[in-house]
Amino acid sequence: MKKGKVYLIGAGPGDYKLLTLKALECLQKADVIVYDRLANSEYLKQGKAGCEYIDAGKASSNHTLPQDEINEVIARKAAEGKIVARLKGGDPYVFGRGGEEGEYLYERGIDFEVVPGVTSAIGGLCYAGIPITHRDAASSFHVITGHLKDENDELDWDVLGKLKGTLVFLMGVANLNKIATKLMAAGKSKDTPVALISWATCYNQSVVTGNLEEIYEIALREGVKPPTLIVVGDVVRYREKLNFFENRPLFGKRIMVTRARTQSSQLVSRIQDEGGRAIELPTISIKENEDQTVLKSAIAQIDTYNYIVFTSQNAVEIFFKNLLESGKDLRALGNVKVAAIGAITEKVLREKGILADIVPEKAVAESLYTSLEKMLRKEDKVLLPQATNARDFLRDSLDKICELTYATVYETVMDTQTSINGLEEVKSLEERRTELVALLENKEVDYITFTSASTATYFMEILGCENLLKLEGVKLISIGEITSAKMRELGMNVYKQSPEAKIESVLETISND
Ligand code: SAH
């Protein structure tokens, strides 16, 4: 039997990209992933096909799985010969009970490794603009539990009160009053700066600051809740200068992405990098047509063609796939001119080794036609691979002025999957509608981005016309004219249209808002 192994993995403090390469590798090879509430659930999508997921959801008061059961389950799965990734928030050994899990495995002779993670105690402060040490302010730091069992807790307050270094309390919000009082009683000045950092490194990070004397009042007023870090010390003052995270252009904005899941990653990653929260609701997926006879026979005599017109990235991908399959490569296109609509289409062509000859200024079919009309002769052979449900305009107008081969190569269909906790599942339309309506009703969405007319069409199909009013208060952003027109036709209110039909421009429109 294959030998099992457990990896106790630190998942970092929340920001998706604060995971180590080693942790990622372990997640990708695991047969079972056991995860905590504090670990970013997006990591779960790194699991391989068929991976088993177990939610150990250790919320501080409502344990889904008690610690001994977690120990038992990870040991048992490894004993069955499986690779177990035990994913824990922050670092496994910083108040993470990783030590206990390791001991349990050691006692049972089960192979394990520990992968350190960025602890919230350090990384969380960093994202709040607070350096945990600073030559001018603190020459040590102390990470302390704020989870105090009773009056006679184990902390030596007299010592803590005298420390000059930065004090970081984890699990301490419920005892904030006591922590502040005890520190002042032990000699800490009431003017010592304090920061409370909630959901550090996440899109919803929030920070309140004050001094030791007033911080409890402030926390009550602001309704501070766990998970929160309590930072006591002069280093808090540097936040004014070092707060890079909250100053990013999309910080705090919750943006829904409706494009096909195969195409959304770039947009999602950009949103996250600029500080926003991306909510993925893929509305469409691309289905390649089974019958590619028209395309294939055009490719067979591609040297007789004068132009190929690409109106989407999908058309490019499918064309090149078929080109290679028919035993040809780029050299077969030596005499053909290439036209492309849209920056992405142009970029994908470039990646294939083709610099498009004709790219209209505006990424719409009408604009491309205006350029082509001037150069096309009646006898020119033009290949137009497009979606079955693309608009007729380009086909109909080209057909009149040249010898057109129109190949329908794919179809945009409604996406039927959904992504919950990073796990993709096939859902019924009803289920998807319920989830979308709940997000809107709970006011969890600030912007919805529409990057094509079909995303708008299928979004409305998922939402249902009867729920149109639920979009009130949500800002709907369109990528360009055609999309906006479709949105209006569907009864949606276009809040803003991005000046250029590009992802960058859509994001800029949101960050300028
Ligand atoms: N092993 C974790 C800590 C687990 S104890 C680590 O290294 O970060 C849980 C406590 O950690 C919470 O009560 C809170 O005080 C702190 N914490 C963890 N992640 C946090 C986050 N993203 N924002 C604020 N506090 C966090």
Coordinates of C-alpha atoms and ligand atoms in Angstrom, one line a residue:
M1 CA 0.0 0.0 0.0
K2 CA 1.0 3.6 -0.7
K3 CA 2.4 5.2 2.4
G4 CA 0.3 8.1 3.7
K5 CA 1.5 11.4 5.0
V6 CA 0.1 14.5 6.7
Y7 CA 1.2 18.0 5.8
L8 CA 0.3 20.5 8.5
I9 CA 0.1 23.6 6.4
G10 CA 0.0 27.3 7.2
A11 CA -2.4 29.0 4.9
G12 CA -1.4 32.5 5.7
P13 CA -3.5 35.3 7.1
G14 CA -6.2 35.5 4.3
D15 CA -4.8 37.3 1.2
Y16 CA -4.9 34.5 -1.4
K17 CA -1.4 35.2 -2.7
L18 CA 0.2 35.0 0.8
L19 CA 0.6 31.2 0.5
T20 CA 4.0 29.5 0.2
L21 CA 5.0 27.6 -2.9
K22 CA 5.5 24.6 -0.7
A23 CA 2.0 24.8 0.7
L24 CA 0.5 25.1 -2.8
E25 CA 2.4 22.0 -3.9
C26 CA 1.1 20.0 -1.0
L27 CA -2.5 21.1 -1.7
Q28 CA -2.2 20.1 -5.3
K29 CA -1.0 16.6 -4.5
A30 CA -3.3 16.0 -1.5
D31 CA -6.0 13.2 -1.5
V32 CA -7.7 14.9 1.4
I33 CA -7.8 18.5 2.5
V34 CA -8.9 19.3 6.0
Y35 CA -9.4 23.0 6.4
D36 CA -10.2 25.7 9.0
R37 CA -12.5 28.6 9.0
L38 CA -9.7 31.1 9.0
A39 CA -7.9 29.6 5.9
N40 CA -9.0 31.3 2.7
S41 CA -11.5 28.9 1.2
E42 CA -10.3 29.8 -2.4
Y43 CA -7.4 27.5 -1.8
L44 CA -9.7 24.6 -2.0
K45 CA -9.9 24.9 -5.8
Q46 CA -6.2 23.9 -5.9
G47 CA -7.2 20.4 -4.9
K48 CA -6.8 17.8 -7.6
A49 CA -9.9 16.1 -9.2
G50 CA -11.4 13.7 -6.8
C51 CA -9.8 15.3 -3.7
E52 CA -11.9 14.9 -0.5
Y53 CA -12.6 18.0 1.5
I54 CA -13.3 18.1 5.2
D55 CA -14.4 21.2 7.0
A56 CA -12.9 21.4 10.4
G57 CA -14.4 24.9 10.7
K58 CA -13.0 25.9 14.0
A59 CA -15.0 29.0 14.8
S60 CA -13.9 30.1 18.3
S61 CA -17.2 29.2 19.9
N62 CA -19.0 26.8 17.5
H63 CA -16.5 24.0 16.8
T64 CA -17.7 22.0 13.9
L65 CA -15.1 19.3 14.7
P66 CA -13.6 19.1 18.2
Q67 CA -9.7 18.9 18.2
D68 CA -9.6 15.2 19.1
E69 CA -11.8 14.4 16.1
I70 CA -9.5 16.4 13.8
N71 CA -6.5 14.6 15.1
E72 CA -8.3 11.3 14.6
V73 CA -9.4 12.0 11.1
I74 CA -6.1 13.2 9.8
A75 CA -4.3 10.2 11.3
R76 CA -6.9 7.8 10.0
K77 CA -6.8 9.2 6.4
A78 CA -3.0 9.0 6.4
A79 CA -3.1 5.4 7.8
E80 CA -5.3 4.6 4.8
G81 CA -2.3 5.6 2.6
K82 CA -3.6 9.0 1.7
I83 CA -1.8 12.3 1.4
V84 CA -3.5 14.7 3.8
A85 CA -3.2 18.4 3.7
R86 CA -4.2 19.9 7.0
L87 CA -4.7 23.6 6.2
K88 CA -4.6 26.0 9.1
G89 CA -5.0 29.8 9.2
G90 CA -1.7 31.8 9.5
D91 CA 1.1 29.6 10.8
P92 CA 0.3 26.1 12.2
Y93 CA 2.3 26.7 15.4
V94 CA 1.1 30.2 16.3
F95 CA -1.9 29.5 18.4
G96 CA -2.9 27.0 15.8
R97 CA -2.6 23.7 17.8
G98 CA -0.3 22.4 15.1
G99 CA 2.0 21.1 17.9
E100 CA -0.8 18.9 19.3
E101 CA -1.6 17.5 15.9
G102 CA 2.1 16.8 15.2
E103 CA 2.5 15.0 18.6
Y104 CA -0.6 12.9 17.9
L105 CA 0.8 11.8 14.6
Y106 CA 4.2 11.2 16.1
E107 CA 2.7 8.9 18.7
R108 CA 1.0 6.9 16.0
G109 CA 4.1 6.6 13.8
I110 CA 2.5 8.6 11.0
D111 CA 4.7 10.5 8.7
F112 CA 4.2 14.2 8.7
E113 CA 5.7 17.5 7.7
V114 CA 4.9 21.0 8.8
V115 CA 4.8 23.9 6.3
P116 CA 5.1 27.3 8.0
G117 CA 2.8 30.1 7.0
V118 CA 2.7 33.8 7.2
T119 CA 1.2 34.4 10.7
S120 CA -1.5 37.0 11.1
A121 CA 0.5 38.3 14.1
I122 CA 3.2 39.6 11.7
G123 CA 1.6 39.7 8.2
G124 CA -1.7 41.1 9.5
L125 CA 0.2 44.1 11.1
C126 CA 2.1 44.6 7.9
Y127 CA -1.1 45.0 5.8
A128 CA -2.4 47.4 8.3
G129 CA 0.7 49.6 7.7
I130 CA 2.3 48.6 11.1
P131 CA 5.9 47.4 11.1
I132 CA 6.1 45.0 14.1
T133 CA 9.6 46.3 15.0
H134 CA 11.2 49.6 14.1
R135 CA 14.5 51.0 15.1
D136 CA 12.9 54.1 16.5
A137 CA 9.9 52.5 18.2
A138 CA 10.3 48.8 19.2
S139 CA 13.2 46.5 19.5
S140 CA 11.2 43.3 20.3
F141 CA 7.7 41.9 19.8
H142 CA 5.6 39.6 21.8
V143 CA 2.7 37.5 20.6
I144 CA 0.3 36.8 23.3
T145 CA -3.0 34.9 23.6
G146 CA -5.9 37.0 24.6
H147 CA -8.1 34.0 25.2
L148 CA -8.0 34.2 28.9
K149 CA -9.8 31.4 30.7
D150 CA -10.7 33.0 34.0
E151 CA -9.7 35.7 36.6
N152 CA -6.5 33.8 37.4
D153 CA -5.3 33.6 33.9
E154 CA -1.7 32.5 33.2
L155 CA -0.4 35.8 31.9
D156 CA 2.1 37.7 34.0
W157 CA 0.6 41.2 33.6
D158 CA 3.3 42.9 35.6
V159 CA 5.9 41.6 33.1
L160 CA 3.7 42.5 30.1
G161 CA 3.1 46.0 31.4
K162 CA 6.8 46.6 31.5
L163 CA 7.8 45.3 28.1
K164 CA 8.9 48.1 25.7
G165 CA 8.4 46.0 22.6
T166 CA 5.3 45.7 20.5
L167 CA 2.5 43.5 22.1
V168 CA 0.3 41.6 19.8
F169 CA -2.8 39.8 21.2
L170 CA -4.6 37.1 19.3
M171 CA -8.1 35.9 20.1
G172 CA -8.4 38.9 22.4
V173 CA -11.4 41.0 21.3
A174 CA -13.7 39.6 24.0
N175 CA -11.2 40.5 26.6
L176 CA -10.1 43.8 25.3
N177 CA -11.3 45.7 28.3
K178 CA -9.4 43.5 30.7
I179 CA -6.3 43.5 28.5
A180 CA -6.2 47.3 28.4
T181 CA -7.0 47.7 32.1
K182 CA -4.4 45.2 33.2
L183 CA -1.7 46.7 31.0
M184 CA -2.3 50.2 32.4
A185 CA -2.4 48.9 36.0
A186 CA 0.9 47.3 35.3
G187 CA 2.5 50.5 34.2
K188 CA 1.8 51.0 30.5
S189 CA 1.0 54.6 29.7
K190 CA -2.6 55.3 28.9
D191 CA -1.4 57.1 25.9
T192 CA 0.2 54.0 24.3
P193 CA -1.2 53.7 20.7
V194 CA -3.4 50.7 20.0
A195 CA -4.7 49.3 16.8
L196 CA -7.5 46.7 16.3
I197 CA -7.1 44.9 13.0
S198 CA -10.0 42.8 11.8
W199 CA -9.9 40.5 8.9
A200 CA -6.3 41.5 8.3
T201 CA -5.1 41.1 4.7
C202 CA -8.6 40.3 3.4
Y203 CA -10.8 42.5 1.2
N204 CA -12.8 43.5 4.2
Q205 CA -9.9 44.4 6.4
S206 CA -10.8 47.1 8.9
V207 CA -8.6 48.9 11.4
V208 CA -9.5 51.2 14.3
T209 CA -6.9 52.9 16.3
G210 CA -6.9 54.8 19.6
N211 CA -4.9 54.8 22.9
L212 CA -4.9 52.2 25.7
E213 CA -7.3 54.3 27.7
E214 CA -10.0 54.8 25.1
I215 CA -9.7 51.8 22.9
Y216 CA -12.4 49.7 24.6
E217 CA -14.9 52.5 24.1
I218 CA -13.9 52.8 20.5
A219 CA -14.2 49.1 19.9
L220 CA -17.7 49.1 21.4
R221 CA -18.8 52.0 19.3
E222 CA -17.3 50.5 16.1
G223 CA -18.7 47.1 16.8
V224 CA -15.3 45.3 16.4
K225 CA -15.6 41.6 16.1
P226 CA -13.2 38.6 15.7
P227 CA -11.0 37.7 14.0
T228 CA -9.1 40.7 15.3
L229 CA -5.5 41.4 16.2
I230 CA -4.8 43.8 19.1
V231 CA -1.6 45.7 18.7
V232 CA -0.2 47.8 21.5
G233 CA 2.8 50.0 21.0
D234 CA 4.3 53.0 19.3
V235 CA 4.8 51.2 16.0
V236 CA 1.0 51.8 15.4
R237 CA 1.9 55.4 14.5
Y238 CA 3.7 54.3 11.3
R239 CA 0.3 53.3 9.9
E240 CA -0.1 56.9 8.6
K241 CA 2.8 56.5 6.3
L242 CA 2.9 52.7 5.6
N243 CA -0.7 51.9 4.9
F244 CA -0.2 50.7 1.4
F245 CA -2.9 48.0 1.5
E246 CA -6.0 50.1 2.2
N247 CA -4.7 52.7 -0.3
R248 CA -5.0 50.5 -3.3
P249 CA -7.5 51.6 -5.9
L250 CA -10.1 48.9 -5.5
F251 CA -9.8 48.4 -1.7
G252 CA -13.1 47.4 -0.1
K253 CA -15.0 47.2 -3.4
R254 CA -16.9 44.0 -4.1
I255 CA -17.0 43.3 -7.8
M256 CA -19.0 40.5 -9.5
V257 CA -17.4 39.0 -12.6
T258 CA -19.9 37.4 -15.0
R259 CA -17.6 36.3 -17.8
A260 CA -16.9 32.7 -18.7
R261 CA -14.9 30.9 -16.0
T262 CA -12.1 30.1 -18.5
Q263 CA -11.7 33.8 -19.2
S264 CA -12.4 35.3 -15.8
S265 CA -9.1 34.5 -14.1
Q266 CA -7.3 37.6 -15.5
L267 CA -10.0 39.9 -14.3
V268 CA -10.3 38.2 -11.0
S269 CA -6.6 38.4 -10.3
R270 CA -6.5 42.0 -11.3
I271 CA -9.3 42.9 -8.9
Q272 CA -7.6 41.1 -6.1
D273 CA -4.3 42.7 -6.8
E274 CA -5.8 46.1 -6.6
G275 CA -7.5 45.3 -3.3
G276 CA -11.0 44.5 -4.4
R277 CA -13.1 41.4 -3.7
A278 CA -13.9 39.4 -6.8
I279 CA -17.2 37.5 -6.7
E280 CA -17.3 35.0 -9.6
L281 CA -20.6 34.3 -11.2
P282 CA -19.8 32.8 -14.6
T283 CA -22.8 33.3 -16.8
I284 CA -21.5 31.8 -20.0
S285 CA -19.3 29.0 -21.1
I286 CA -17.8 28.3 -24.5
K287 CA -18.9 25.1 -26.2
E288 CA -16.9 24.2 -29.3
N289 CA -19.0 22.9 -32.1
E290 CA -18.5 19.3 -32.9
D291 CA -19.0 19.8 -36.6
Q292 CA -16.0 21.8 -37.8
T293 CA -16.3 20.8 -41.5
V294 CA -16.6 24.3 -42.9
L295 CA -13.5 25.5 -40.9
K296 CA -11.6 22.3 -41.8
S297 CA -12.2 22.6 -45.5
A298 CA -11.3 26.3 -45.4
I299 CA -8.0 25.4 -43.6
A300 CA -7.4 22.7 -46.3
Q301 CA -7.1 25.5 -48.9
I302 CA -6.1 28.3 -46.6
D303 CA -3.4 29.5 -49.0
T304 CA -6.2 30.5 -51.4
Y305 CA -7.7 32.9 -48.8
N306 CA -6.9 36.6 -48.7
Y307 CA -8.2 37.4 -45.2
I308 CA -9.1 35.8 -41.9
V309 CA -11.3 37.9 -39.6
F310 CA -11.2 37.0 -35.9
T311 CA -13.9 38.6 -33.6
S312 CA -13.0 36.8 -30.4
Q313 CA -10.3 35.0 -28.5
N314 CA -12.3 31.8 -28.8
A315 CA -12.3 31.9 -32.5
V316 CA -8.5 32.3 -32.5
E317 CA -8.0 29.3 -30.2
I318 CA -10.3 27.1 -32.2
F319 CA -8.8 28.1 -35.5
F320 CA -5.3 27.3 -34.4
K321 CA -6.2 24.1 -32.8
N322 CA -7.8 22.9 -36.1
L323 CA -4.9 24.3 -38.1
L324 CA -2.4 22.2 -36.2
E325 CA -4.7 19.2 -36.2
S326 CA -4.7 19.3 -40.0
G327 CA -0.9 19.1 -40.1
K328 CA -0.3 22.8 -40.8
D329 CA 1.3 25.6 -38.9
L330 CA 1.8 29.3 -39.1
R331 CA 3.7 29.1 -42.4
A332 CA 0.4 28.2 -44.1
L333 CA -0.8 31.7 -43.3
G334 CA 2.0 33.4 -45.1
N335 CA -0.1 35.1 -47.7
V336 CA -3.2 35.8 -45.6
K337 CA -4.0 39.1 -44.0
V338 CA -5.5 38.9 -40.5
A339 CA -8.1 41.2 -38.9
A340 CA -9.0 41.2 -35.2
I341 CA -11.6 42.8 -33.1
G342 CA -10.6 43.6 -29.5
A343 CA -7.4 43.9 -27.5
I344 CA -7.6 40.4 -26.2
T345 CA -8.1 38.9 -29.6
E346 CA -5.1 40.8 -30.8
K347 CA -3.1 39.7 -27.8
V348 CA -3.9 36.1 -28.2
L349 CA -3.0 36.3 -31.9
R350 CA 0.3 37.8 -31.0
E351 CA 1.0 35.0 -28.6
K352 CA 0.4 32.6 -31.5
G353 CA 3.0 34.5 -33.5
I354 CA 0.7 36.6 -35.6
L355 CA 0.6 40.4 -35.6
A356 CA -2.9 41.4 -36.8
D357 CA -2.8 43.6 -39.9
I358 CA -6.2 45.2 -39.3
V359 CA -7.4 46.2 -35.8
P360 CA -10.3 48.7 -35.7
E361 CA -10.0 51.6 -33.3
K362 CA -13.3 50.6 -31.7
A363 CA -13.7 47.0 -30.7
V364 CA -17.0 46.5 -32.5
A365 CA -17.9 44.8 -35.7
E366 CA -19.2 48.0 -37.3
S367 CA -15.9 49.6 -36.9
L368 CA -14.0 46.7 -38.4
Y369 CA -16.4 46.7 -41.3
T370 CA -15.6 50.3 -42.0
S371 CA -11.9 49.5 -42.3
L372 CA -12.4 46.3 -44.4
E373 CA -14.9 47.9 -46.7
K374 CA -12.2 50.1 -48.1
M375 CA -9.8 47.4 -48.9
L376 CA -11.8 44.3 -49.9
R377 CA -12.3 43.4 -53.6
K378 CA -15.3 41.4 -54.8
E379 CA -13.0 38.4 -55.6
D380 CA -11.2 38.4 -52.2
K381 CA -11.7 35.2 -50.2
V382 CA -12.4 35.9 -46.5
L383 CA -12.7 33.4 -43.7
L384 CA -14.9 34.4 -40.7
P385 CA -14.9 31.9 -37.8
Q386 CA -17.5 33.0 -35.3
A387 CA -19.9 31.9 -32.6
T388 CA -23.1 30.3 -33.7
N389 CA -25.0 33.0 -31.8
A390 CA -22.9 35.9 -32.9
R391 CA -24.6 39.0 -34.3
D392 CA -25.4 38.8 -38.0
F393 CA -24.0 42.2 -38.9
L394 CA -20.4 41.3 -39.9
R395 CA -21.5 38.1 -41.8
D396 CA -24.3 39.8 -43.7
S397 CA -22.3 42.9 -44.7
L398 CA -19.1 41.0 -45.7
D399 CA -21.1 38.6 -47.7
K400 CA -22.2 41.4 -49.9
I401 CA -18.7 42.7 -50.8
C402 CA -16.5 39.6 -51.0
E403 CA -16.4 35.9 -51.2
L404 CA -17.1 35.0 -47.6
T405 CA -16.7 31.6 -45.9
Y406 CA -18.6 31.8 -42.7
A407 CA -17.7 29.1 -40.2
T408 CA -19.6 28.7 -37.0
V409 CA -17.0 27.2 -34.6
Y410 CA -18.4 27.6 -31.1
E411 CA -21.4 28.6 -29.2
T412 CA -21.8 30.6 -26.0
V413 CA -24.1 28.7 -23.7
M414 CA -25.3 29.4 -20.2
D415 CA -22.9 28.2 -17.6
T416 CA -24.5 25.7 -15.3
Q417 CA -21.8 25.5 -12.7
T418 CA -21.2 27.6 -9.7
S419 CA -18.2 28.2 -7.5
I420 CA -18.9 27.9 -3.8
N421 CA -16.0 27.9 -1.3
G422 CA -13.7 27.6 -4.3
L423 CA -15.3 24.3 -5.2
E424 CA -17.0 24.0 -8.5
E425 CA -20.3 22.2 -8.6
V426 CA -23.0 21.8 -11.2
K427 CA -26.1 23.6 -10.0
S428 CA -29.6 23.9 -11.2
L429 CA -30.8 27.3 -12.5
E430 CA -33.0 27.5 -9.4
E431 CA -30.1 27.0 -7.1
R432 CA -28.0 29.6 -8.9
R433 CA -30.9 32.1 -8.8
T434 CA -31.4 31.6 -5.1
E435 CA -27.7 32.2 -4.4
L436 CA -27.5 35.3 -6.6
V437 CA -30.7 36.8 -5.1
A438 CA -29.3 36.1 -1.6
L439 CA -26.0 37.9 -2.4
L440 CA -28.0 40.9 -3.7
E441 CA -30.4 41.0 -0.8
N442 CA -27.6 40.8 1.7
K443 CA -26.0 43.8 -0.1
E444 CA -22.8 41.8 -0.7
V445 CA -22.2 43.2 -4.2
D446 CA -21.1 46.8 -5.1
Y447 CA -20.4 46.4 -8.8
I448 CA -21.3 43.9 -11.5
T449 CA -19.2 43.8 -14.6
F450 CA -20.5 42.9 -18.0
T451 CA -17.9 42.1 -20.6
S452 CA -20.1 41.1 -23.5
A453 CA -23.8 41.2 -24.5
S454 CA -24.1 37.5 -23.8
T455 CA -22.9 37.9 -20.2
A456 CA -25.8 40.3 -19.8
T457 CA -28.3 38.0 -21.4
Y458 CA -27.4 35.0 -19.4
F459 CA -27.0 37.0 -16.2
M460 CA -30.6 38.1 -16.5
E461 CA -31.6 34.5 -17.3
I462 CA -30.0 33.4 -14.0
L463 CA -31.4 36.3 -12.0
G464 CA -34.9 36.1 -13.5
C465 CA -36.8 39.2 -14.7
E466 CA -39.0 39.1 -11.6
N467 CA -35.9 40.0 -9.6
L468 CA -34.7 42.9 -11.7
L469 CA -35.4 45.3 -8.8
K470 CA -33.0 43.5 -6.6
L471 CA -30.3 45.2 -8.7
E472 CA -31.2 48.5 -7.3
G473 CA -28.2 50.1 -5.5
V474 CA -25.7 47.9 -7.4
K475 CA -23.6 49.6 -10.0
L476 CA -23.7 47.9 -13.3
I477 CA -20.6 48.4 -15.5
S478 CA -20.5 47.7 -19.2
I479 CA -17.4 47.1 -21.3
G480 CA -18.8 48.9 -24.4
E481 CA -21.7 50.1 -26.5
I482 CA -23.0 46.8 -27.7
T483 CA -23.0 45.4 -24.2
S484 CA -24.7 48.5 -22.9
A485 CA -27.4 48.4 -25.5
K486 CA -28.1 44.8 -24.6
M487 CA -28.2 45.6 -20.9
R488 CA -30.7 48.4 -21.5
E489 CA -32.8 46.2 -23.7
L490 CA -33.0 43.7 -20.8
G491 CA -34.1 46.4 -18.5
M492 CA -30.8 47.0 -16.7
N493 CA -29.5 50.3 -15.6
V494 CA -26.0 51.0 -17.0
Y495 CA -24.2 52.9 -14.3
K496 CA -21.1 53.5 -16.3
Q497 CA -19.7 52.3 -19.6
S498 CA -15.9 51.9 -19.8
P499 CA -14.3 54.3 -22.3
E500 CA -12.4 51.5 -23.9
A501 CA -13.5 47.9 -24.5
K502 CA -10.7 46.5 -22.3
I503 CA -10.6 44.9 -18.9
E504 CA -8.1 47.5 -17.8
S505 CA -10.5 50.2 -18.7
V506 CA -13.4 48.5 -16.9
L507 CA -11.3 48.3 -13.7
E508 CA -10.2 51.9 -14.1
T509 CA -13.8 53.0 -14.4
I510 CA -14.5 51.3 -11.1
S511 CA -11.5 52.6 -9.3
N512 CA -12.2 56.2 -10.4
D513 CA -15.8 55.9 -9.2
Ligands
SAH1 N1 -2.4 30.4 13.5 C1 -3.0 31.7 13.3 C2 -3.7 32.2 14.6 C3 -4.8 31.3 15.1 S1 -5.6 31.9 16.5 C4 -2.0 32.6 12.8 O1 -0.8 32.3 12.8 O2 -2.4 33.7 12.4 C5 -6.9 32.8 15.8 C6 -6.7 34.3 16.1 O3 -5.7 34.8 15.1 C7 -7.9 35.2 15.8 O4 -8.7 35.2 17.0 C8 -7.3 36.5 15.5 O5 -6.9 37.2 16.7 C9 -6.0 36.1 14.8 N2 -6.2 36.2 13.3 C10 -6.0 35.2 12.4 N3 -6.2 35.6 11.2 C11 -6.6 36.9 11.3 C12 -6.9 37.9 10.3 N4 -7.0 37.6 9.0 N5 -7.3 39.1 10.8 C13 -7.2 39.4 12.1 N6 -6.9 38.5 13.0 C14 -6.6 37.2 12.6

